[in-house]
PDB file of C-alpha atoms in Angstrom:
ATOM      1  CA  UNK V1237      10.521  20.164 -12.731  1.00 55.00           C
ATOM      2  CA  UNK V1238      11.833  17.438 -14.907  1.00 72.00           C
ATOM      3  CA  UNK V1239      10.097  14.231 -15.252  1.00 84.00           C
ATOM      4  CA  UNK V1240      10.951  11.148 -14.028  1.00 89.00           C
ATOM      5  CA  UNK V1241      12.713   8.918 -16.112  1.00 93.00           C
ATOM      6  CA  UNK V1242      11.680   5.233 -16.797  1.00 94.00           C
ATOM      7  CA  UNK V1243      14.301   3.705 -14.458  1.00 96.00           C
ATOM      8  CA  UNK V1244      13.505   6.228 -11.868  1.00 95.00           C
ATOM      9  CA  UNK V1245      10.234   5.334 -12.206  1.00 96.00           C
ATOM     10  CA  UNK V1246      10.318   1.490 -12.043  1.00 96.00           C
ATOM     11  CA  UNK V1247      12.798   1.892  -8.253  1.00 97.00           C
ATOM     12  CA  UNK V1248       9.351   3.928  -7.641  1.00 97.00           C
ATOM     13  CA  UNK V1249       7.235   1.279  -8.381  1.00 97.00           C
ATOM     14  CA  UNK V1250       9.322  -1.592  -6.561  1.00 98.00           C
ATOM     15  CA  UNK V1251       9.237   0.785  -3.414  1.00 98.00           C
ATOM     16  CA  UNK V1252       5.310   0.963  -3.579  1.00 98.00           C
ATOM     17  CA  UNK V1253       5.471  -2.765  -3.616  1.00 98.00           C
ATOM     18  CA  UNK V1254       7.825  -3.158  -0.295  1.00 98.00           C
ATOM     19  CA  UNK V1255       5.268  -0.760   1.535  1.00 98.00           C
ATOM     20  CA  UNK V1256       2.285  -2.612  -0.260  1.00 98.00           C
ATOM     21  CA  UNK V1257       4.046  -5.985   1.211  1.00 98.00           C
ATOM     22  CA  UNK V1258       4.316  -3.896   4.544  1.00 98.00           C
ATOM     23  CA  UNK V1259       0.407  -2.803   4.861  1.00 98.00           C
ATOM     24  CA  UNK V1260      -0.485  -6.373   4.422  1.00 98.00           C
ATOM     25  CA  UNK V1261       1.631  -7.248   7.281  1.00 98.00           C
ATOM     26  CA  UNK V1262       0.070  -4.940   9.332  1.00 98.00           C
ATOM     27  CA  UNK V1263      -3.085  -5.813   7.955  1.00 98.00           C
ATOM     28  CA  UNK V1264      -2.778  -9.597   8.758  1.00 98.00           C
ATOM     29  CA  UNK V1265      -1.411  -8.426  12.052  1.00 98.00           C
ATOM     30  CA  UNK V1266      -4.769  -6.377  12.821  1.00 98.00           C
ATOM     31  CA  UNK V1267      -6.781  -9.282  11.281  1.00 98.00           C
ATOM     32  CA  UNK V1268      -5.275 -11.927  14.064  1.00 98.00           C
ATOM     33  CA  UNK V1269      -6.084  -9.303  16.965  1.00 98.00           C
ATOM     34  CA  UNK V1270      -9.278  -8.602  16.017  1.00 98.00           C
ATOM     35  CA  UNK V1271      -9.580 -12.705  16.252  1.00 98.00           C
ATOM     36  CA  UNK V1272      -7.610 -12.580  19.221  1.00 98.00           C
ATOM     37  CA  UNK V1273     -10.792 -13.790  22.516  1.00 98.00           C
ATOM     38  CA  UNK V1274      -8.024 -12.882  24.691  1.00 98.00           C
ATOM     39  CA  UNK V1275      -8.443  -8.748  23.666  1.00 98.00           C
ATOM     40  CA  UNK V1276     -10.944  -6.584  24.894  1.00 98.00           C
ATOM     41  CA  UNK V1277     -14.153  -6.192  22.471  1.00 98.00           C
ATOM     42  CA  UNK V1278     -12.695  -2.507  22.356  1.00 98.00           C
ATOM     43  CA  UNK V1279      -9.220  -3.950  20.749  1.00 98.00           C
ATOM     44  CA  UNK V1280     -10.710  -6.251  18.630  1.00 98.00           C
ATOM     45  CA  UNK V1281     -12.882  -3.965  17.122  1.00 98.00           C
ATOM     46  CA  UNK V1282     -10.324  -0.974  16.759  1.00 98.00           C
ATOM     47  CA  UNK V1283      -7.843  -4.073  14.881  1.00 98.00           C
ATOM     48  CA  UNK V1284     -10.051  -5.039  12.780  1.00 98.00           C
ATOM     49  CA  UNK V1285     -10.266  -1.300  11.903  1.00 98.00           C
ATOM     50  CA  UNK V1286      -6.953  -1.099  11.172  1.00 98.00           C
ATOM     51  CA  UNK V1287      -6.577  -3.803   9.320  1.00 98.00           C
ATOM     52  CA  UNK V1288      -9.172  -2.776   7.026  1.00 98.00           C
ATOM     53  CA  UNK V1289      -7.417   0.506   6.252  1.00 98.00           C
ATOM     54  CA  UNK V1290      -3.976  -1.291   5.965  1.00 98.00           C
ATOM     55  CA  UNK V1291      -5.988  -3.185   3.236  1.00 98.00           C
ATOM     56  CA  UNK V1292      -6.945  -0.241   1.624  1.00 98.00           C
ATOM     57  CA  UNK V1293      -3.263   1.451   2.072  1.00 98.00           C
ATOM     58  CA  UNK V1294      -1.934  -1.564   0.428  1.00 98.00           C
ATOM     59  CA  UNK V1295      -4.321  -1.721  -2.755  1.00 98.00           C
ATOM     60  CA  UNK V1296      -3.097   2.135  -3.239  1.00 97.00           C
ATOM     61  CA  UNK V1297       0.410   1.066  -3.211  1.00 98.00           C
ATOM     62  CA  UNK V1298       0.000  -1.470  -6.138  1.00 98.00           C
ATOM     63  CA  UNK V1299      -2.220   0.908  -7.985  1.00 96.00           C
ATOM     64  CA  UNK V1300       0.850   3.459  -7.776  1.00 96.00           C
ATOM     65  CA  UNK V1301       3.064   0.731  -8.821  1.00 97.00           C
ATOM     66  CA  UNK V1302       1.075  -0.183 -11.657  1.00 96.00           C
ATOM     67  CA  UNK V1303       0.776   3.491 -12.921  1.00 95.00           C
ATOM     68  CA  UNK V1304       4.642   4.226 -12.831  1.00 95.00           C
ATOM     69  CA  UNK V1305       5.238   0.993 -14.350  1.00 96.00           C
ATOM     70  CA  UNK V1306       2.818   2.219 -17.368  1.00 94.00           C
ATOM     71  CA  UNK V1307       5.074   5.134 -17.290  1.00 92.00           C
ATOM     72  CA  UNK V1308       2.659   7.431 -15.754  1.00 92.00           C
ATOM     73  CA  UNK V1309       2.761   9.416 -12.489  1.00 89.00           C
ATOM     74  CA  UNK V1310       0.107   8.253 -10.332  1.00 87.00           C
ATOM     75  CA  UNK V1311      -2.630  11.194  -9.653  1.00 80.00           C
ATOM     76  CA  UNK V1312      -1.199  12.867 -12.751  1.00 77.00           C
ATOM     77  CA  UNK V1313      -4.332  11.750 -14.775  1.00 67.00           C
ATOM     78  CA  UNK V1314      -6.985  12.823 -12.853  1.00 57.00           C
TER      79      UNK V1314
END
């Protein structure tokens, strides 16, 4: 398989920043239910869940962005 080149690479890295921006949406989203009295102690806790691994979801996506922009393939150097 050929590698990517460096343009391909960077239009990688911008899309890991749009779903990046996306997780943190979500994230904020789950942080306001999980502060939301009005939902159950059930939904508040299962929000605040999800927010936390929106969190983490996001922090991968820049981490992938960095990497391609540093012209390596993220998991390639492990």
């Amino acid at each position: 398989m050929a590698r990517m080149s460096r343009r391909e690479m960077n239009e990688l890295a911008e899309d890991r920043e749009k779903c990046a921006a996306r997780c943190d949406r979500n994230a904020q989203s789950g942080r306001e239910a999980a502060a939301d009295p009005s939902n159950s102690a059930t939904t508040r806790a299962q929000a605040a869940a999800a927010a936390r691994f929106a969190e983490g979801h996001a922090q991968e996506y820049r981490e992938e962005a960095e990497a391609l922009r540093d012209g390596r393939i993220p998991g390639e150097d492990w």
